[in-house]
mmCIF file of C-alpha atoms in Angstrom:
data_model
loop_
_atom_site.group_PDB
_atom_site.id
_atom_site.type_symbol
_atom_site.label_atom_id
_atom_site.label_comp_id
_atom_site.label_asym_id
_atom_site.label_seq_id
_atom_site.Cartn_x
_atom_site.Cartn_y
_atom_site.Cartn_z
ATOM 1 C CA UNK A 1 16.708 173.430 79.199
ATOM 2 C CA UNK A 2 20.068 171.496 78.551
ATOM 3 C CA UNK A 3 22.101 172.477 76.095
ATOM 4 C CA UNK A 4 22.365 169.475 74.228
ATOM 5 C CA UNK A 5 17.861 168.988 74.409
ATOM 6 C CA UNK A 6 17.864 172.275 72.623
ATOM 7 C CA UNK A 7 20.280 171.580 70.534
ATOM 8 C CA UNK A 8 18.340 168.425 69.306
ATOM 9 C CA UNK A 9 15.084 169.934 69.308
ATOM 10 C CA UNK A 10 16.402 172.384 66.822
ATOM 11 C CA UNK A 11 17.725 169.859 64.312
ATOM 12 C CA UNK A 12 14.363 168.037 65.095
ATOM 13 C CA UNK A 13 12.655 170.969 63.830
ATOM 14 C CA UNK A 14 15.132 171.806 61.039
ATOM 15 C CA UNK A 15 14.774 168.066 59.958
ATOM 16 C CA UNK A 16 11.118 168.183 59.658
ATOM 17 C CA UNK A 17 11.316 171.697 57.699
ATOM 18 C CA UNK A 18 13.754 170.310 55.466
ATOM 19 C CA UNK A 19 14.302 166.164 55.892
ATOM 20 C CA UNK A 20 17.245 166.909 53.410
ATOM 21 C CA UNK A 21 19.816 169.741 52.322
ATOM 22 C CA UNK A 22 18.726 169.276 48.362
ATOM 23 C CA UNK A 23 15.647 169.284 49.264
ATOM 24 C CA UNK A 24 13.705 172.376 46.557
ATOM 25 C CA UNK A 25 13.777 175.040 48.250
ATOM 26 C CA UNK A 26 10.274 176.211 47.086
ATOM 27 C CA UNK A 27 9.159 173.118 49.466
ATOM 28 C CA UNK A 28 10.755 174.814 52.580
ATOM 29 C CA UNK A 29 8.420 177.502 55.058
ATOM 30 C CA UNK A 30 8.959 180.968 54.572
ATOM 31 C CA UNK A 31 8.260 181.250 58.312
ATOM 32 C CA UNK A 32 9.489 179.147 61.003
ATOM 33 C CA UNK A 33 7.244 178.841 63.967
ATOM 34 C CA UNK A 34 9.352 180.639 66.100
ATOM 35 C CA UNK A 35 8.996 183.331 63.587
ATOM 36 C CA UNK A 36 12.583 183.143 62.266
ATOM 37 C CA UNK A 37 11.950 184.368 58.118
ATOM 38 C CA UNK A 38 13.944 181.930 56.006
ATOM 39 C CA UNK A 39 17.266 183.738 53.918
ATOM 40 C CA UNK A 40 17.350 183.376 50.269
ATOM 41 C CA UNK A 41 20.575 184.608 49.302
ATOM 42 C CA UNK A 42 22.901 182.533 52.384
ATOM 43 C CA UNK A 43 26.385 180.567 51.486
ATOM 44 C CA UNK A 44 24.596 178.055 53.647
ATOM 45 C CA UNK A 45 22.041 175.258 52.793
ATOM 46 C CA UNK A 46 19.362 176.604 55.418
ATOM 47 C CA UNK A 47 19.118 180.131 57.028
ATOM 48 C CA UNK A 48 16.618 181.024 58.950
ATOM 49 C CA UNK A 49 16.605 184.749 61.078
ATOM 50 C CA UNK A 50 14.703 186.841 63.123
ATOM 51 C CA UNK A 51 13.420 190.071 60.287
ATOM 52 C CA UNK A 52 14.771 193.506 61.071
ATOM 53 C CA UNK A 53 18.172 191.646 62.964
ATOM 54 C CA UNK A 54 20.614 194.255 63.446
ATOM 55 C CA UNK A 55 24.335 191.881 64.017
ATOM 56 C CA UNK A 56 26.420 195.559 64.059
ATOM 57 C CA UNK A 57 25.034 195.674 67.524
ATOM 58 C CA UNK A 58 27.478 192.940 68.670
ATOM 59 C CA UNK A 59 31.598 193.165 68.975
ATOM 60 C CA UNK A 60 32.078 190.228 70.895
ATOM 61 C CA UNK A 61 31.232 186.970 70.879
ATOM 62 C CA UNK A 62 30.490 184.259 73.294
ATOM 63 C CA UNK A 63 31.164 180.740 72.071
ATOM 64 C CA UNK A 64 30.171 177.463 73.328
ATOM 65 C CA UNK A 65 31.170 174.345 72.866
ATOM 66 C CA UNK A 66 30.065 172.164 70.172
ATOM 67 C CA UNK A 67 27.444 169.418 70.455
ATOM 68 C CA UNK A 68 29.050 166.530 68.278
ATOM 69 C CA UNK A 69 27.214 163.414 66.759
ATOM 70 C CA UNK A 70 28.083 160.710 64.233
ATOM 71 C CA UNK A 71 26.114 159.983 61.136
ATOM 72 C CA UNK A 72 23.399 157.245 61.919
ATOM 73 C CA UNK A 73 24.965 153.930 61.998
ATOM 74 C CA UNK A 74 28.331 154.837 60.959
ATOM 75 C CA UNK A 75 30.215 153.158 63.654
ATOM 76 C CA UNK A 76 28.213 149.425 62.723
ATOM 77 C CA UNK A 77 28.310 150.594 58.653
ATOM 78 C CA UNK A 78 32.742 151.441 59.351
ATOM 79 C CA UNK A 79 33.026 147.877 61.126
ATOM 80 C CA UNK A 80 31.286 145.907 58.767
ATOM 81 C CA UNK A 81 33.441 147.109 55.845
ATOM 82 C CA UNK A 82 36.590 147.483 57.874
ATOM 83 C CA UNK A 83 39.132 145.338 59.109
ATOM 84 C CA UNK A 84 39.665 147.695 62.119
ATOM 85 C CA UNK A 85 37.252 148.066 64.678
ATOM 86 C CA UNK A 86 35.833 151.177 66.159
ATOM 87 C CA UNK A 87 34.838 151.349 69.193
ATOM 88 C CA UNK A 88 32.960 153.703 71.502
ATOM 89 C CA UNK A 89 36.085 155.035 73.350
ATOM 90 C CA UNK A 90 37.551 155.638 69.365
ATOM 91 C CA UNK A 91 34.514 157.590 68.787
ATOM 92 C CA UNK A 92 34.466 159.568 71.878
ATOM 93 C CA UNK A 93 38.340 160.416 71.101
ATOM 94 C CA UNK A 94 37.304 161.436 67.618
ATOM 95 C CA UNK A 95 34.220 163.491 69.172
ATOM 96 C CA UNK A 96 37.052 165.297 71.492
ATOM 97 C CA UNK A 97 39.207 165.928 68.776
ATOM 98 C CA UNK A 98 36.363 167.948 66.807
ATOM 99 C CA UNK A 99 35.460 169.869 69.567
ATOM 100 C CA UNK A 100 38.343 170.703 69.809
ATOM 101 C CA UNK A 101 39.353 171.595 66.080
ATOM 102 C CA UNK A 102 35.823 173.345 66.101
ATOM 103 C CA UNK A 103 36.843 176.152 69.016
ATOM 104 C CA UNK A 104 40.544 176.715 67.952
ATOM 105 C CA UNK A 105 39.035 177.449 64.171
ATOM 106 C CA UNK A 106 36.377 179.617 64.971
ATOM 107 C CA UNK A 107 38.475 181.428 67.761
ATOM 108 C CA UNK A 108 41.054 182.112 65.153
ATOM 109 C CA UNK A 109 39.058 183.280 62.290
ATOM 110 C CA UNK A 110 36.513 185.488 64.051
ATOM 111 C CA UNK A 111 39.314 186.826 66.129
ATOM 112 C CA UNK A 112 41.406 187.582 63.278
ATOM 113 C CA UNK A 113 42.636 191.512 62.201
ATOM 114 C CA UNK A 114 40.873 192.986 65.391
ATOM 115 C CA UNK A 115 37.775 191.349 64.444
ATOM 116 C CA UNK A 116 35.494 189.927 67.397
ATOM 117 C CA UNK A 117 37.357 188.633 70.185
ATOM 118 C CA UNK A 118 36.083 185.407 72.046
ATOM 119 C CA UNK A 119 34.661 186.193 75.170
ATOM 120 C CA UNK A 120 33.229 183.937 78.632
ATOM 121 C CA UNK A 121 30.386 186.106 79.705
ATOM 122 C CA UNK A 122 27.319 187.753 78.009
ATOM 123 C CA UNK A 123 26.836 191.073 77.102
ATOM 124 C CA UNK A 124 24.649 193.743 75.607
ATOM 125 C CA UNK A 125 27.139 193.465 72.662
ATOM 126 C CA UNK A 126 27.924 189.978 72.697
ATOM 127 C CA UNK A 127 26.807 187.467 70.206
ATOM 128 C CA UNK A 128 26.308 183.734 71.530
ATOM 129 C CA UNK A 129 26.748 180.725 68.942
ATOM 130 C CA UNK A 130 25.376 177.640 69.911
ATOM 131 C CA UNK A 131 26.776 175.186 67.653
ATOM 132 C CA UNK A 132 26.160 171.453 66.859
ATOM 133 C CA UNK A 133 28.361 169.750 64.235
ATOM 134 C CA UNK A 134 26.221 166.718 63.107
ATOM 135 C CA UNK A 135 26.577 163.864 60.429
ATOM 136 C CA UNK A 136 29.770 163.149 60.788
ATOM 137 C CA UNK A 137 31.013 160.733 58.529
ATOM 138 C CA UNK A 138 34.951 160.431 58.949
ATOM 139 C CA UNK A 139 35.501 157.277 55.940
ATOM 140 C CA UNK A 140 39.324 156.689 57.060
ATOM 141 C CA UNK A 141 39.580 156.919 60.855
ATOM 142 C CA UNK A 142 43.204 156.906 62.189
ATOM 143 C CA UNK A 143 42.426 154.903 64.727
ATOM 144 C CA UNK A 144 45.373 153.062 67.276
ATOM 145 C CA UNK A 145 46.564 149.702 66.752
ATOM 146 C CA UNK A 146 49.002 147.530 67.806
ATOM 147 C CA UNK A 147 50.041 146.499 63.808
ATOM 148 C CA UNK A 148 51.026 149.138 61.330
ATOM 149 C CA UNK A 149 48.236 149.725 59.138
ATOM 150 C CA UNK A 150 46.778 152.238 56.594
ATOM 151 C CA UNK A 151 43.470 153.263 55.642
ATOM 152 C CA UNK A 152 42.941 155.162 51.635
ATOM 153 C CA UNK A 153 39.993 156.462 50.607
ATOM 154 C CA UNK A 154 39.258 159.217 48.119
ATOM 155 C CA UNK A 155 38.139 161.916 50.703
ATOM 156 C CA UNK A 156 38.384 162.169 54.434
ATOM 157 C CA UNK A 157 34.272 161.968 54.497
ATOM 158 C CA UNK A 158 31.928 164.794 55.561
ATOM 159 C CA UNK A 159 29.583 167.127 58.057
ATOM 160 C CA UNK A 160 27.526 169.473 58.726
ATOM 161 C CA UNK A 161 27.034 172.153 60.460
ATOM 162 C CA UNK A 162 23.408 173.372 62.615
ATOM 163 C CA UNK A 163 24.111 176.723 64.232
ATOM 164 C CA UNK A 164 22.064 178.945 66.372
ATOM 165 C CA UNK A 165 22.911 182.758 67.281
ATOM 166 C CA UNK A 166 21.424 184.694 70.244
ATOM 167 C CA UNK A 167 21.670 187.813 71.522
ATOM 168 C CA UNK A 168 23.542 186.537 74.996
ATOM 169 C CA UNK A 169 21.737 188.848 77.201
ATOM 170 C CA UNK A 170 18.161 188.205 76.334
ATOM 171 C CA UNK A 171 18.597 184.803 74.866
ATOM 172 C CA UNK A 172 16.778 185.927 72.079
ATOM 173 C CA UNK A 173 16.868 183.378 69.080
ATOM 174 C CA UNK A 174 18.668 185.762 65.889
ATOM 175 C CA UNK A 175 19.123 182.766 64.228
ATOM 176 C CA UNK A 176 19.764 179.221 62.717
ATOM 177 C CA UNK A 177 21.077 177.649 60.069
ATOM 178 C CA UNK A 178 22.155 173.958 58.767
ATOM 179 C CA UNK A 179 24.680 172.980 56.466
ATOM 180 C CA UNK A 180 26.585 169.936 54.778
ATOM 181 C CA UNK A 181 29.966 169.765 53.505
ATOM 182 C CA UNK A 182 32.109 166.907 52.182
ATOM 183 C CA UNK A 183 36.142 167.078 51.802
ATOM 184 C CA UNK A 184 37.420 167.432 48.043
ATOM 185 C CA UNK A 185 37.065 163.897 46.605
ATOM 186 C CA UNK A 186 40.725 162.955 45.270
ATOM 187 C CA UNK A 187 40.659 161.633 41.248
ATOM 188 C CA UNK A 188 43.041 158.750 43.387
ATOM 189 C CA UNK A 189 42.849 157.037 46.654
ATOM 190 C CA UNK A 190 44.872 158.704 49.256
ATOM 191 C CA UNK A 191 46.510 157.723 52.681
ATOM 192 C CA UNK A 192 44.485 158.664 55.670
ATOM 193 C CA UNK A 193 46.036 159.583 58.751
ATOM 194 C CA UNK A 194 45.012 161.710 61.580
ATOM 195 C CA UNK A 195 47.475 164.529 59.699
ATOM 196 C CA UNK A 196 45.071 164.607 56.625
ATOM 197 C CA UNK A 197 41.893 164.542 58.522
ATOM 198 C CA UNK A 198 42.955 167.492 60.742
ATOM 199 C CA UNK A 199 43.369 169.544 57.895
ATOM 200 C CA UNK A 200 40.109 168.220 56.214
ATOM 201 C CA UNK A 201 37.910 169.253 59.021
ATOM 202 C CA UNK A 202 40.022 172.740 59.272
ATOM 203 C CA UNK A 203 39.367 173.462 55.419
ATOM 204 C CA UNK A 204 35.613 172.748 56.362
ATOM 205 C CA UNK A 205 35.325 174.207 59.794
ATOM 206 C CA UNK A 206 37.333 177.576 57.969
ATOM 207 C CA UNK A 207 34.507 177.921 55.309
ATOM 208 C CA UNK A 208 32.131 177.776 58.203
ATOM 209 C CA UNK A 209 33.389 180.290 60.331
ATOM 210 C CA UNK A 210 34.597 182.694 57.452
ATOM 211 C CA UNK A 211 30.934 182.828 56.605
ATOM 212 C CA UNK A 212 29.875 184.055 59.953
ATOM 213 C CA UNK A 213 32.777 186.204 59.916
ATOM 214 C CA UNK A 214 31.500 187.706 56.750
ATOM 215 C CA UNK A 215 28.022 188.603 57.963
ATOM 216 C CA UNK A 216 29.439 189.871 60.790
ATOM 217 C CA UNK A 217 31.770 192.212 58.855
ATOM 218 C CA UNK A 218 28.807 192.724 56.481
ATOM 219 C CA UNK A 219 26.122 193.773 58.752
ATOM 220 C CA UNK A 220 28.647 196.473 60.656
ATOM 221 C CA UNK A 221 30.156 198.131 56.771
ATOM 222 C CA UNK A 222 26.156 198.571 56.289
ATOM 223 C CA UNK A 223 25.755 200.896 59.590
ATOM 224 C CA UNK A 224 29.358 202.404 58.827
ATOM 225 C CA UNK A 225 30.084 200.509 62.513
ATOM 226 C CA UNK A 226 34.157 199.832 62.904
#
């Protein structure tokens, strides 16, 4: 199946478990039908993952690139409030520009202090991430034009995140998780650019991977792993 069908069948599937991230959580299944168990105690919104997973098994990990997709409407909901127009090449440059920010963040965090380098092939101790950043809601686009112009807001908008982890030989689902994140909201309106929304989607993207990281690191102190 292509990569970007499964990808949407899983956030089909996560949407109709959960049609939104505050959703009570007593309201979510315990049990997915792929028999992922859902995770109480996660940093993330929704965790779901195959019971008895062992991650110290894995040193390496294999990471593909990012599935990225707009919030519904946001290109006709930014043009009807904006003065600037955004069009489909300005949101394929802005899709390219995540992806982008997406691999360098992850690469550098999981990497980090001898952690788990990035690698191209599978192996028996190589994790895959399959990752989809979804809802994306940029409110101050730096977008070209020929005038000098500037866009303020209070926040450089929001994201989230739908992950799925297999074991890369197998293709065993370990498993998946959604979450959403919005940048700090300023008690002012600040000046946009494509400076400040870099480092808005890096603060985000950072939490993100430093989770995984975590687990990682977590799951390999339990076994007494290095």
């Amino acid at each position: 199946m292509h990569a970007k069908s499964r990808i949407l069948i899983g956030l089909t599937l996560l949407a109709i478990a959960c049609p939104t991230l505050a959703k009570k959580s007593e309201e979510l299944p315990e049990v997915t039908a792929d028999g992922l168990e859902r995770v109480h105690d996660s940093e993330w919104a929704v965790v779901y993952a195959e019971p008895g997973a062992d991650l110290s098994v894995y040193q390496k990990v294999q990471l593909l690139e990012p599935y990225v997709a707009f919030k519904k409407d946001w290109r006709r909901d930014y043009n009807r409030s904006s003065a600037q127009r955004v069009t489909s090449n300005d949101m394929e440059r802005i899709k390219d520009r995540m992806k982008k920010e997406f691999d360098e963040v992850f690469r550098e965090v999981l990497s980090a202090d001898d952690g788990y380098p990035i690698v191209d092939a599978a192996g028996e101790d190589v994790l895959l991430l399959r990752p989809a950043i979804v809802d994306l809601d940029p409110v101050a686009p730096d977008l070209p034009t020929a005038s000098r112009s500037y866009s303020y807001a209070r926040s450089a908008g929001s994201m989230s995140i739908y992950l799925e982890i297999y074991d890369s030989v197998t293709g065993d689902l370990i498993a998946k998780g959604l979450d959403a994140k919005a940048d700090r909201n300023n008690a002012y309106m600040q000046w946009q650019s494509s400076v400040s929304n870099k480092a808005a989607a890096k603060r985000i993207l950072k939490s993100w991977a430093q989770d995984l990281r975590d687990a990682l690191d977590q799951a390999h102190e339990a076994t007494g792993k290095p």
